[in-house]
Amino acid sequence: NKVVQLLSDLEVKIKAESSEANELHEKFSTWCKEQSKNLAFSVDTDQEDVNDLKASLQQLNAESTVLRSKIEDLASSSAASEVDLKSATDIRDEEHVAFLAAEKELLEIIDTLERAVSILERELKGGASMIQLQHAGSVVQALRVMVQASAINSADASRLTALFQNSQKSEDADEMDELGAPSAAVYESHSGSIVETLQDLQQQAEAELDDIRGEERGARHHFELLKQSLEDEIQFGAEDLAEAKKSVVERDAQIT
């Protein structure tokens, strides 16, 4: 009958719809599980990214701190090198000025001695312009005669007299060390010759001139080496400083 048929059809339909609903529920449940897994994985991944980012920021901050400390050290070192260079340059300039003054004085002394020796040799060989020279008993007397004859000026004579007396004092001191008694001749030449005495003084002056010129060359060479070293330190320090500042800017940009 029709009622039974309708009920039978309805039962089939309900079962079919129930099966379809179960299938949809199963699919939805599976989808939910997959979404849950994906979400959990995404959360874990994001957390790892956050941790990595924190570690990177800490590393960048640490590097930035080290670089800033390096910048301070480089700036301080460069400033110290510049001060040292200026100080060394000032000292070298003072030494050079002192050398030029000493060299000038020795050259003048040597020139005066050469002229005095030339005059003495000429007069002692029979010259007539300064007869007194032939009877001079000491260097001081000979110099006095040459001043009176305007052969040398009084300033040159005073300079040579002082040089001779200082030389005699040194020789007397040496003899006292060796013999225990001072030399008997205060102003006389130990060689017995005024000319030889002046020639000895000239040789001493020339030797002293060679010495101070050698010292000047040595001091100049030492200064040039020191100057080059300090200039290199300043140059390399400036390059390192610029690089460190650039690195700080780059890291600060990454941090922000």
PDB file of C-alpha atoms in Angstrom:
ATOM      1  CA  ASN A   1       0.000   0.000   0.000  1.00  0.00           C
ATOM      2  CA  LYS A   2       0.972   3.599  -0.457  1.00  0.00           C
ATOM      3  CA  VAL A   3       1.506   4.427   3.211  1.00  0.00           C
ATOM      4  CA  VAL A   4       3.896   1.575   3.685  1.00  0.00           C
ATOM      5  CA  GLN A   5       5.692   2.528   0.518  1.00  0.00           C
ATOM      6  CA  LEU A   6       6.024   6.137   1.668  1.00  0.00           C
ATOM      7  CA  LEU A   7       7.340   5.058   5.031  1.00  0.00           C
ATOM      8  CA  SER A   8       9.791   2.733   3.360  1.00  0.00           C
ATOM      9  CA  ASP A   9      10.997   5.471   1.015  1.00  0.00           C
ATOM     10  CA  LEU A  10      11.257   7.898   3.915  1.00  0.00           C
ATOM     11  CA  GLU A  11      13.332   5.406   5.882  1.00  0.00           C
ATOM     12  CA  VAL A  12      15.695   4.956   2.964  1.00  0.00           C
ATOM     13  CA  LYS A  13      15.961   8.708   2.544  1.00  0.00           C
ATOM     14  CA  ILE A  14      16.619   9.260   6.238  1.00  0.00           C
ATOM     15  CA  LYS A  15      19.296   6.581   6.256  1.00  0.00           C
ATOM     16  CA  ALA A  16      20.908   8.125   3.177  1.00  0.00           C
ATOM     17  CA  GLU A  17      20.838  11.591   4.696  1.00  0.00           C
ATOM     18  CA  SER A  18      22.184  10.212   7.971  1.00  0.00           C
ATOM     19  CA  SER A  19      25.029   8.514   6.149  1.00  0.00           C
ATOM     20  CA  GLU A  20      25.797  11.692   4.250  1.00  0.00           C
ATOM     21  CA  ALA A  21      25.678  13.694   7.475  1.00  0.00           C
ATOM     22  CA  ASN A  22      28.043  11.245   9.130  1.00  0.00           C
ATOM     23  CA  GLU A  23      30.372  11.496   6.177  1.00  0.00           C
ATOM     24  CA  LEU A  24      30.293  15.303   6.302  1.00  0.00           C
ATOM     25  CA  HIS A  25      30.883  15.225  10.042  1.00  0.00           C
ATOM     26  CA  GLU A  26      33.842  12.928   9.574  1.00  0.00           C
ATOM     27  CA  LYS A  27      35.304  15.213   6.922  1.00  0.00           C
ATOM     28  CA  PHE A  28      34.739  18.275   9.090  1.00  0.00           C
ATOM     29  CA  SER A  29      36.291  16.549  12.075  1.00  0.00           C
ATOM     30  CA  THR A  30      39.306  15.592   9.987  1.00  0.00           C
ATOM     31  CA  TRP A  31      39.598  19.166   8.692  1.00  0.00           C
ATOM     32  CA  CYS A  32      39.407  20.531  12.216  1.00  0.00           C
ATOM     33  CA  LYS A  33      42.155  18.204  13.367  1.00  0.00           C
ATOM     34  CA  GLU A  34      44.368  19.219  10.441  1.00  0.00           C
ATOM     35  CA  GLN A  35      43.725  22.889  11.097  1.00  0.00           C
ATOM     36  CA  SER A  36      44.535  22.391  14.748  1.00  0.00           C
ATOM     37  CA  LYS A  37      47.807  20.704  13.842  1.00  0.00           C
ATOM     38  CA  ASN A  38      48.651  23.443  11.344  1.00  0.00           C
ATOM     39  CA  LEU A  39      47.861  26.120  13.896  1.00  0.00           C
ATOM     40  CA  ALA A  40      50.016  24.432  16.513  1.00  0.00           C
ATOM     41  CA  PHE A  41      52.884  24.144  14.017  1.00  0.00           C
ATOM     42  CA  SER A  42      52.456  27.776  13.038  1.00  0.00           C
ATOM     43  CA  VAL A  43      52.540  28.843  16.688  1.00  0.00           C
ATOM     44  CA  ASP A  44      55.666  26.779  17.295  1.00  0.00           C
ATOM     45  CA  THR A  45      57.314  28.222  14.186  1.00  0.00           C
ATOM     46  CA  ASP A  46      56.412  31.776  15.161  1.00  0.00           C
ATOM     47  CA  GLN A  47      57.821  31.189  18.646  1.00  0.00           C
ATOM     48  CA  GLU A  48      61.049  29.918  17.130  1.00  0.00           C
ATOM     49  CA  ASP A  49      61.177  33.004  14.925  1.00  0.00           C
ATOM     50  CA  VAL A  50      60.632  35.205  17.975  1.00  0.00           C
ATOM     51  CA  ASN A  51      63.393  33.411  19.861  1.00  0.00           C
ATOM     52  CA  ASP A  52      65.733  33.723  16.882  1.00  0.00           C
ATOM     53  CA  LEU A  53      64.928  37.418  16.594  1.00  0.00           C
ATOM     54  CA  LYS A  54      65.589  37.973  20.294  1.00  0.00           C
ATOM     55  CA  ALA A  55      68.920  36.171  20.001  1.00  0.00           C
ATOM     56  CA  SER A  56      69.840  38.262  16.961  1.00  0.00           C
ATOM     57  CA  LEU A  57      68.937  41.477  18.780  1.00  0.00           C
ATOM     58  CA  GLN A  58      71.021  40.453  21.774  1.00  0.00           C
ATOM     59  CA  GLN A  59      73.951  39.663  19.483  1.00  0.00           C
ATOM     60  CA  LEU A  60      73.606  42.988  17.665  1.00  0.00           C
ATOM     61  CA  ASN A  61      73.417  44.888  20.957  1.00  0.00           C
ATOM     62  CA  ALA A  62      76.512  43.089  22.240  1.00  0.00           C
ATOM     63  CA  GLU A  63      78.427  43.832  19.033  1.00  0.00           C
ATOM     64  CA  SER A  64      77.315  47.456  19.136  1.00  0.00           C
ATOM     65  CA  THR A  65      78.550  47.781  22.725  1.00  0.00           C
ATOM     66  CA  VAL A  66      81.930  46.288  21.811  1.00  0.00           C
ATOM     67  CA  LEU A  67      82.231  48.592  18.800  1.00  0.00           C
ATOM     68  CA  ARG A  68      81.402  51.684  20.859  1.00  0.00           C
ATOM     69  CA  SER A  69      84.091  50.724  23.357  1.00  0.00           C
ATOM     70  CA  LYS A  70      86.512  50.205  20.474  1.00  0.00           C
ATOM     71  CA  ILE A  71      85.631  53.641  19.096  1.00  0.00           C
ATOM     72  CA  GLU A  72      86.472  55.255  22.439  1.00  0.00           C
ATOM     73  CA  ASP A  73      89.786  53.392  22.623  1.00  0.00           C
ATOM     74  CA  LEU A  74      90.706  54.288  19.039  1.00  0.00           C
ATOM     75  CA  ALA A  75      89.824  57.946  19.538  1.00  0.00           C
ATOM     76  CA  SER A  76      91.870  58.076  22.744  1.00  0.00           C
ATOM     77  CA  SER A  77      94.835  56.305  21.137  1.00  0.00           C
ATOM     78  CA  SER A  78      94.740  58.572  18.084  1.00  0.00           C
ATOM     79  CA  ALA A  79      94.638  61.687  20.255  1.00  0.00           C
ATOM     80  CA  ALA A  80      97.597  60.409  22.306  1.00  0.00           C
ATOM     81  CA  SER A  81      99.585  59.716  19.122  1.00  0.00           C
ATOM     82  CA  GLU A  82      98.891  63.232  17.853  1.00  0.00           C
ATOM     83  CA  VAL A  83     100.062  64.703  21.173  1.00  0.00           C
ATOM     84  CA  ASP A  84     103.209  62.543  21.066  1.00  0.00           C
ATOM     85  CA  LEU A  85     103.902  63.621  17.485  1.00  0.00           C
ATOM     86  CA  LYS A  86     103.552  67.302  18.328  1.00  0.00           C
ATOM     87  CA  SER A  87     105.749  66.910  21.405  1.00  0.00           C
ATOM     88  CA  ALA A  88     108.419  65.030  19.442  1.00  0.00           C
ATOM     89  CA  THR A  89     108.289  67.641  16.670  1.00  0.00           C
ATOM     90  CA  ASP A  90     108.681  70.504  19.151  1.00  0.00           C
ATOM     91  CA  ILE A  91     111.660  68.789  20.807  1.00  0.00           C
ATOM     92  CA  ARG A  92     113.264  68.075  17.418  1.00  0.00           C
ATOM     93  CA  ASP A  93     112.812  71.714  16.381  1.00  0.00           C
ATOM     94  CA  GLU A  94     114.449  72.890  19.602  1.00  0.00           C
ATOM     95  CA  GLU A  95     117.317  70.431  19.151  1.00  0.00           C
ATOM     96  CA  HIS A  96     117.842  71.574  15.569  1.00  0.00           C
ATOM     97  CA  VAL A  97     117.891  75.237  16.570  1.00  0.00           C
ATOM     98  CA  ALA A  98     120.454  74.443  19.286  1.00  0.00           C
ATOM     99  CA  PHE A  99     122.535  72.482  16.764  1.00  0.00           C
ATOM    100  CA  LEU A 100     122.514  75.329  14.249  1.00  0.00           C
ATOM    101  CA  ALA A 101     123.682  77.753  16.938  1.00  0.00           C
ATOM    102  CA  ALA A 102     126.462  75.397  18.079  1.00  0.00           C
ATOM    103  CA  GLU A 103     127.498  74.675  14.498  1.00  0.00           C
ATOM    104  CA  LYS A 104     127.622  78.384  13.670  1.00  0.00           C
ATOM    105  CA  GLU A 105     129.774  79.107  16.719  1.00  0.00           C
ATOM    106  CA  LEU A 106     132.190  76.265  15.966  1.00  0.00           C
ATOM    107  CA  LEU A 107     132.494  77.303  12.322  1.00  0.00           C
ATOM    108  CA  GLU A 108     133.313  80.831  13.433  1.00  0.00           C
ATOM    109  CA  ILE A 109     135.874  79.519  15.939  1.00  0.00           C
ATOM    110  CA  ILE A 110     137.491  77.305  13.303  1.00  0.00           C
ATOM    111  CA  ASP A 111     137.616  80.200  10.850  1.00  0.00           C
ATOM    112  CA  THR A 112     139.177  82.485  13.479  1.00  0.00           C
ATOM    113  CA  LEU A 113     141.731  79.826  14.429  1.00  0.00           C
ATOM    114  CA  GLU A 114     142.656  79.291  10.781  1.00  0.00           C
ATOM    115  CA  ARG A 115     143.220  83.020  10.346  1.00  0.00           C
ATOM    116  CA  ALA A 116     145.180  83.272  13.603  1.00  0.00           C
ATOM    117  CA  VAL A 117     147.416  80.327  12.666  1.00  0.00           C
ATOM    118  CA  SER A 118     147.995  81.794   9.212  1.00  0.00           C
ATOM    119  CA  ILE A 119     148.975  85.156  10.710  1.00  0.00           C
ATOM    120  CA  LEU A 120     151.266  83.553  13.290  1.00  0.00           C
ATOM    121  CA  GLU A 121     152.992  81.341  10.741  1.00  0.00           C
ATOM    122  CA  ARG A 122     153.587  84.305   8.463  1.00  0.00           C
ATOM    123  CA  GLU A 123     154.894  86.563  11.224  1.00  0.00           C
ATOM    124  CA  LEU A 124     157.038  83.921  12.889  1.00  0.00           C
ATOM    125  CA  LYS A 125     158.708  83.292   9.536  1.00  0.00           C
ATOM    126  CA  GLY A 126     159.988  86.862   9.457  1.00  0.00           C
ATOM    127  CA  GLY A 127     157.007  89.081   8.917  1.00  0.00           C
ATOM    128  CA  ALA A 128     157.509  92.672   9.941  1.00  0.00           C
ATOM    129  CA  SER A 129     153.969  93.848  10.591  1.00  0.00           C
ATOM    130  CA  MET A 130     153.751  92.323  14.092  1.00  0.00           C
ATOM    131  CA  ILE A 131     157.263  92.016  15.500  1.00  0.00           C
ATOM    132  CA  GLN A 132     155.791  91.492  18.976  1.00  0.00           C
ATOM    133  CA  LEU A 133     154.404  88.121  17.900  1.00  0.00           C
ATOM    134  CA  GLN A 134     157.916  86.757  17.595  1.00  0.00           C
ATOM    135  CA  HIS A 135     158.418  87.479  21.288  1.00  0.00           C
ATOM    136  CA  ALA A 136     154.987  86.404  22.524  1.00  0.00           C
ATOM    137  CA  GLY A 137     155.393  83.901  25.321  1.00  0.00           C
ATOM    138  CA  SER A 138     151.854  82.588  25.434  1.00  0.00           C
ATOM    139  CA  VAL A 139     148.729  82.160  23.385  1.00  0.00           C
ATOM    140  CA  VAL A 140     147.052  84.939  25.342  1.00  0.00           C
ATOM    141  CA  GLN A 141     149.894  87.347  24.581  1.00  0.00           C
ATOM    142  CA  ALA A 142     149.867  86.373  20.915  1.00  0.00           C
ATOM    143  CA  LEU A 143     146.122  86.975  20.669  1.00  0.00           C
ATOM    144  CA  ARG A 144     146.504  90.336  22.400  1.00  0.00           C
ATOM    145  CA  VAL A 145     149.144  91.388  19.861  1.00  0.00           C
ATOM    146  CA  MET A 146     146.892  90.368  16.952  1.00  0.00           C
ATOM    147  CA  VAL A 147     144.014  92.383  18.400  1.00  0.00           C
ATOM    148  CA  GLN A 148     146.236  95.435  18.786  1.00  0.00           C
ATOM    149  CA  ALA A 149     147.313  95.032  15.172  1.00  0.00           C
ATOM    150  CA  SER A 150     143.642  94.650  14.114  1.00  0.00           C
ATOM    151  CA  ALA A 151     144.430  91.223  12.669  1.00  0.00           C
ATOM    152  CA  ILE A 152     141.510  89.797  14.625  1.00  0.00           C
ATOM    153  CA  ASN A 153     138.820  91.558  16.623  1.00  0.00           C
ATOM    154  CA  SER A 154     138.560  91.519  20.396  1.00  0.00           C
ATOM    155  CA  ALA A 155     135.469  89.298  20.341  1.00  0.00           C
ATOM    156  CA  ASP A 156     137.345  86.614  18.405  1.00  0.00           C
ATOM    157  CA  ALA A 157     140.328  86.957  20.734  1.00  0.00           C
ATOM    158  CA  SER A 158     138.117  86.598  23.803  1.00  0.00           C
ATOM    159  CA  ARG A 159     136.453  83.546  22.307  1.00  0.00           C
ATOM    160  CA  LEU A 160     139.798  81.902  21.513  1.00  0.00           C
ATOM    161  CA  THR A 161     141.198  82.810  24.922  1.00  0.00           C
ATOM    162  CA  ALA A 162     138.226  81.193  26.649  1.00  0.00           C
ATOM    163  CA  LEU A 163     138.529  78.155  24.396  1.00  0.00           C
ATOM    164  CA  PHE A 164     142.245  77.852  25.155  1.00  0.00           C
ATOM    165  CA  GLN A 165     141.779  78.265  28.892  1.00  0.00           C
ATOM    166  CA  ASN A 166     139.025  75.642  28.964  1.00  0.00           C
ATOM    167  CA  SER A 167     141.275  73.301  27.028  1.00  0.00           C
ATOM    168  CA  GLN A 168     144.119  73.912  29.477  1.00  0.00           C
ATOM    169  CA  LYS A 169     141.847  73.241  32.438  1.00  0.00           C
ATOM    170  CA  SER A 170     140.828  69.927  30.922  1.00  0.00           C
ATOM    171  CA  GLU A 171     144.441  68.972  30.272  1.00  0.00           C
ATOM    172  CA  ASP A 172     145.498  70.056  33.771  1.00  0.00           C
ATOM    173  CA  ALA A 173     142.712  67.966  35.265  1.00  0.00           C
ATOM    174  CA  ASP A 174     143.876  64.969  33.241  1.00  0.00           C
ATOM    175  CA  GLU A 175     147.457  65.483  34.444  1.00  0.00           C
ATOM    176  CA  MET A 176     146.320  65.777  38.049  1.00  0.00           C
ATOM    177  CA  ASP A 177     144.575  62.439  37.662  1.00  0.00           C
ATOM    178  CA  GLU A 178     147.715  60.883  36.213  1.00  0.00           C
ATOM    179  CA  LEU A 179     150.479  62.617  38.207  1.00  0.00           C
ATOM    180  CA  GLY A 180     148.721  63.985  41.247  1.00  0.00           C
ATOM    181  CA  ALA A 181     149.884  67.551  40.543  1.00  0.00           C
ATOM    182  CA  PRO A 182     148.696  70.391  38.266  1.00  0.00           C
ATOM    183  CA  SER A 183     150.576  71.453  35.167  1.00  0.00           C
ATOM    184  CA  ALA A 184     153.140  74.192  35.700  1.00  0.00           C
ATOM    185  CA  ALA A 185     152.173  76.002  32.508  1.00  0.00           C
ATOM    186  CA  VAL A 186     148.885  77.789  32.886  1.00  0.00           C
ATOM    187  CA  TYR A 187     148.707  79.524  29.541  1.00  0.00           C
ATOM    188  CA  GLU A 188     151.643  77.939  27.730  1.00  0.00           C
ATOM    189  CA  SER A 189     151.269  75.261  25.088  1.00  0.00           C
ATOM    190  CA  HIS A 190     152.305  71.809  26.215  1.00  0.00           C
ATOM    191  CA  SER A 191     154.006  71.367  22.865  1.00  0.00           C
ATOM    192  CA  GLY A 192     155.995  74.562  23.406  1.00  0.00           C
ATOM    193  CA  SER A 193     154.592  76.130  20.262  1.00  0.00           C
ATOM    194  CA  ILE A 194     151.834  78.737  20.128  1.00  0.00           C
ATOM    195  CA  VAL A 195     151.071  77.769  16.540  1.00  0.00           C
ATOM    196  CA  GLU A 196     150.782  74.113  17.450  1.00  0.00           C
ATOM    197  CA  THR A 197     148.569  75.033  20.375  1.00  0.00           C
ATOM    198  CA  LEU A 198     146.179  76.928  18.126  1.00  0.00           C
ATOM    199  CA  GLN A 199     146.277  74.090  15.612  1.00  0.00           C
ATOM    200  CA  ASP A 200     145.398  71.680  18.417  1.00  0.00           C
ATOM    201  CA  LEU A 201     142.471  73.907  19.347  1.00  0.00           C
ATOM    202  CA  GLN A 202     141.389  73.954  15.718  1.00  0.00           C
ATOM    203  CA  GLN A 203     141.495  70.169  15.542  1.00  0.00           C
ATOM    204  CA  GLN A 204     139.482  69.962  18.747  1.00  0.00           C
ATOM    205  CA  ALA A 205     136.904  72.373  17.343  1.00  0.00           C
ATOM    206  CA  GLU A 206     136.725  70.433  14.075  1.00  0.00           C
ATOM    207  CA  ALA A 207     136.335  67.163  15.991  1.00  0.00           C
ATOM    208  CA  GLU A 208     133.582  68.701  18.107  1.00  0.00           C
ATOM    209  CA  LEU A 209     131.909  69.971  14.935  1.00  0.00           C
ATOM    210  CA  ASP A 210     131.998  66.459  13.476  1.00  0.00           C
ATOM    211  CA  ASP A 211     130.554  65.108  16.722  1.00  0.00           C
ATOM    212  CA  ILE A 212     127.594  67.475  16.885  1.00  0.00           C
ATOM    213  CA  ARG A 213     126.888  66.963  13.188  1.00  0.00           C
ATOM    214  CA  GLY A 214     126.876  63.220  13.766  1.00  0.00           C
ATOM    215  CA  GLU A 215     124.573  63.651  16.748  1.00  0.00           C
ATOM    216  CA  GLU A 216     122.310  65.857  14.647  1.00  0.00           C
ATOM    217  CA  ARG A 217     122.114  63.233  11.898  1.00  0.00           C
ATOM    218  CA  GLY A 218     121.343  60.554  14.471  1.00  0.00           C
ATOM    219  CA  ALA A 219     118.692  62.670  16.181  1.00  0.00           C
ATOM    220  CA  ARG A 220     117.106  63.565  12.841  1.00  0.00           C
ATOM    221  CA  HIS A 221     117.058  59.918  11.742  1.00  0.00           C
ATOM    222  CA  HIS A 222     115.547  58.814  15.054  1.00  0.00           C
ATOM    223  CA  PHE A 223     112.908  61.543  14.784  1.00  0.00           C
ATOM    224  CA  GLU A 224     111.989  60.576  11.220  1.00  0.00           C
ATOM    225  CA  LEU A 225     111.464  56.960  12.298  1.00  0.00           C
ATOM    226  CA  LEU A 226     109.375  58.041  15.286  1.00  0.00           C
ATOM    227  CA  LYS A 227     107.404  60.484  13.149  1.00  0.00           C
ATOM    228  CA  GLN A 228     106.654  57.820  10.533  1.00  0.00           C
ATOM    229  CA  SER A 229     105.565  55.377  13.226  1.00  0.00           C
ATOM    230  CA  LEU A 230     103.237  57.898  14.883  1.00  0.00           C
ATOM    231  CA  GLU A 231     101.799  59.061  11.559  1.00  0.00           C
ATOM    232  CA  ASP A 232     101.094  55.430  10.623  1.00  0.00           C
ATOM    233  CA  GLU A 233      99.368  54.895  13.968  1.00  0.00           C
ATOM    234  CA  ILE A 234      97.242  58.000  13.401  1.00  0.00           C
ATOM    235  CA  GLN A 235      96.358  57.005   9.826  1.00  0.00           C
ATOM    236  CA  PHE A 236      95.521  53.377  10.606  1.00  0.00           C
ATOM    237  CA  GLY A 237      93.673  54.458  13.734  1.00  0.00           C
ATOM    238  CA  ALA A 238      91.554  56.871  11.690  1.00  0.00           C
ATOM    239  CA  GLU A 239      90.711  54.103   9.211  1.00  0.00           C
ATOM    240  CA  ASP A 240      89.777  51.680  12.003  1.00  0.00           C
ATOM    241  CA  LEU A 241      87.737  54.403  13.695  1.00  0.00           C
ATOM    242  CA  ALA A 242      85.774  55.145  10.518  1.00  0.00           C
ATOM    243  CA  GLU A 243      85.107  51.434   9.981  1.00  0.00           C
ATOM    244  CA  ALA A 244      83.968  50.972  13.584  1.00  0.00           C
ATOM    245  CA  LYS A 245      81.584  53.941  13.345  1.00  0.00           C
ATOM    246  CA  LYS A 246      80.156  52.565  10.100  1.00  0.00           C
ATOM    247  CA  SER A 247      79.602  49.164  11.730  1.00  0.00           C
ATOM    248  CA  VAL A 248      77.802  50.764  14.686  1.00  0.00           C
ATOM    249  CA  VAL A 249      75.444  52.618  12.337  1.00  0.00           C
ATOM    250  CA  GLU A 250      74.696  49.394  10.446  1.00  0.00           C
ATOM    251  CA  ARG A 251      73.940  47.455  13.636  1.00  0.00           C
ATOM    252  CA  ASP A 252      71.803  50.242  15.068  1.00  0.00           C
ATOM    253  CA  ALA A 253      69.794  50.237  11.836  1.00  0.00           C
ATOM    254  CA  GLN A 254      69.263  46.472  12.135  1.00  0.00           C
ATOM    255  CA  ILE A 255      68.183  46.805  15.764  1.00  0.00           C
ATOM    256  CA  THR A 256      65.595  49.477  14.995  1.00  0.00           C
TER     257      THR A 256
END
